[in-house]
CSV table of C-alpha atoms in Angstrom, one decimal:
chain,number,residue,atom,x,y,z
F,523,SER,CA,6.2,-31.7,-3.5
F,524,ARG,CA,7.7,-28.5,-2.3
F,525,ARG,CA,9.0,-26.2,-5.0
F,526,GLY,CA,11.6,-23.5,-4.3
F,527,PRO,CA,11.8,-20.1,-5.8
F,528,ALA,CA,12.5,-19.8,-9.5
F,529,PRO,CA,16.2,-18.9,-10.4
F,530,ARG,CA,15.1,-15.5,-11.6
F,531,GLU,CA,13.4,-14.8,-8.3
F,532,LEU,CA,16.7,-15.3,-6.5
F,533,LEU,CA,18.0,-12.2,-8.2
F,534,ASP,CA,16.1,-10.2,-5.6
F,535,VAL,CA,18.3,-12.0,-3.0
F,536,PHE,CA,21.5,-11.8,-5.1
F,537,PRO,CA,21.1,-8.7,-7.3
F,538,ALA,CA,24.9,-8.7,-8.2
F,539,LEU,CA,24.2,-11.9,-10.3
F,540,GLU,CA,21.8,-10.2,-12.6
F,541,LYS,CA,24.4,-8.5,-14.8
F,542,ARG,CA,26.3,-11.9,-14.9
F,543,TRP,CA,23.2,-14.0,-15.7
F,544,ARG,CA,24.4,-15.4,-19.0
F,545,LEU,CA,28.0,-16.3,-17.9
F,546,HIS,CA,29.2,-19.8,-17.0
F,547,ALA,CA,29.8,-20.2,-13.3
F,548,GLY,CA,33.6,-20.5,-13.9
F,549,ALA,CA,33.7,-17.0,-15.3
F,550,LEU,CA,32.3,-15.5,-12.1
F,551,SER,CA,34.3,-13.9,-9.3
F,552,GLY,CA,34.8,-15.8,-6.0
F,553,GLY,CA,32.1,-13.8,-4.3
F,554,GLU,CA,29.7,-14.3,-7.2
F,555,GLN,CA,30.4,-18.0,-7.2
F,556,GLN,CA,29.5,-18.1,-3.5
F,557,MET,CA,26.2,-16.2,-4.2
F,558,LEU,CA,25.4,-18.6,-7.1
F,559,ALA,CA,26.1,-21.6,-4.8
F,560,MET,CA,23.7,-20.3,-2.2
F,561,ALA,CA,21.1,-19.4,-4.8
F,562,ARG,CA,21.3,-22.9,-6.2
F,563,ALA,CA,20.8,-24.3,-2.7
F,564,LEU,CA,17.8,-22.1,-2.0
F,565,VAL,CA,16.0,-23.3,-5.1
F,566,GLN,CA,15.6,-26.6,-3.2
F,567,GLN,CA,13.9,-24.7,-0.2
F,568,PRO,CA,16.2,-26.3,2.4
F,569,LYS,CA,15.3,-26.3,6.1
F,570,VAL,CA,19.0,-26.2,6.9
F,571,LEU,CA,21.7,-24.5,4.8
F,572,LEU,CA,25.3,-25.5,5.7
F,573,ILE,CA,27.8,-22.9,4.7
F,574,ASP,CA,31.5,-23.9,5.1
F,575,GLU,CA,34.2,-21.1,5.2
F,576,MET,CA,32.2,-18.6,3.2
F,577,SER,CA,34.8,-16.0,3.7
F,578,MET,CA,37.8,-18.0,2.4
F,579,GLY,CA,39.6,-16.1,-0.3
F,580,LEU,CA,37.2,-13.3,-0.5
F,581,ALA,CA,37.7,-9.5,0.0
F,582,PRO,CA,36.3,-8.2,3.3
F,583,LEU,CA,33.7,-6.1,1.6
F,584,VAL,CA,32.4,-9.1,-0.4
F,585,VAL,CA,32.3,-11.1,2.8
F,586,GLU,CA,30.3,-8.4,4.6
F,587,THR,CA,27.7,-8.4,1.8
F,588,LEU,CA,27.5,-12.2,1.8
F,589,PHE,CA,27.0,-12.3,5.6
F,590,ALA,CA,24.2,-9.7,5.3
F,591,THR,CA,22.6,-11.9,2.6
F,592,VAL,CA,22.9,-15.0,4.8
F,593,ARG,CA,21.1,-13.3,7.6
F,594,ARG,CA,18.4,-12.2,5.2
F,595,ILE,CA,18.1,-15.7,3.8
F,596,ALA,CA,17.6,-17.1,7.3
F,597,SER,CA,14.8,-14.7,8.1
F,598,ASP,CA,13.1,-14.5,4.7
F,599,HIS,CA,13.2,-18.1,3.8
F,600,GLY,CA,12.9,-19.7,7.2
F,601,ALA,CA,16.1,-21.7,6.8
F,602,ALA,CA,18.4,-22.5,9.7
F,603,ILE,CA,22.0,-21.6,8.8
F,604,VAL,CA,24.9,-23.8,10.0
F,605,LEU,CA,27.9,-21.6,9.4
F,606,VAL,CA,31.5,-23.0,9.7
F,607,GLU,CA,33.6,-19.8,9.9
F,608,GLN,CA,37.1,-18.9,11.0
F,609,TYR,CA,36.6,-15.2,11.3
F,610,TYR,CA,35.2,-14.4,14.8
F,611,ASP,CA,33.8,-10.9,13.9
F,612,PHE,CA,31.6,-12.2,11.1
F,613,ALA,CA,30.5,-15.2,13.1
F,614,GLU,CA,29.6,-13.2,16.2
F,615,GLU,CA,27.5,-10.8,14.1
F,616,LEU,CA,25.6,-13.5,12.4
F,617,ALA,CA,25.1,-16.2,15.1
F,618,ASP,CA,22.0,-16.8,17.2
F,619,GLN,CA,23.9,-19.6,18.8
F,620,TYR,CA,27.5,-20.7,18.6
F,621,LEU,CA,29.6,-23.8,19.1
F,622,VAL,CA,33.4,-23.8,19.1
F,623,MET,CA,35.4,-26.9,18.4
F,624,GLU,CA,39.1,-27.5,18.9
F,625,ARG,CA,40.7,-30.7,17.4
F,626,GLY,CA,37.2,-32.2,17.1
F,627,GLU,CA,36.1,-31.5,20.6
F,628,ILE,CA,33.4,-29.0,21.6
F,629,VAL,CA,35.1,-26.5,23.9
F,630,ALA,CA,32.5,-23.7,24.1
F,631,TRP,CA,28.8,-23.1,23.2
F,632,GLY,CA,26.1,-20.7,23.9
F,633,LEU,CA,24.0,-17.8,22.6
F,634,GLY,CA,25.6,-15.6,19.9
F,635,LYS,CA,24.9,-12.5,21.8
F,636,ASN,CA,27.0,-13.9,24.6
F,637,MET,CA,30.1,-14.8,22.5
F,638,GLN,CA,32.1,-11.8,23.7
F,639,ALA,CA,31.2,-12.2,27.4
F,640,ASP,CA,31.9,-16.0,27.1
F,641,GLY,CA,35.5,-15.2,26.0
F,642,VAL,CA,35.2,-17.0,22.7
F,643,ARG,CA,37.6,-14.6,20.9
F,644,GLN,CA,40.3,-15.4,23.5
F,645,ARG,CA,39.6,-19.1,23.3
F,646,MET,CA,40.1,-19.0,19.5
F,647,SER,CA,43.6,-17.4,19.9
F,648,ILE,CA,42.9,-14.7,17.4
């Protein structure tokens, strides 16, 4: 059976949680709760990590930190990341590949590095 990293090992990935180690999850900030949720998922050593609207309700600086961490998780832990995100700039920076859906239909897809050239921002009406 595969065993993921110990919770204490994940403090290297999410150092902001160390000072909050003994608190209940409900006492954490929104960004810290997102980090905790990802850390809990990583303990299971997933092959795919689904992250839905990670930026919702978080300050832009917290979101930038989380996105950098997600990129690191993907490379360091060999997990594929499926990110559902409304903010184009963050998605463009993170994506190796993208898929855009409107009302349940796929309307655009391609390589992340081509998002701008493919006109995804305009398609998203943002």
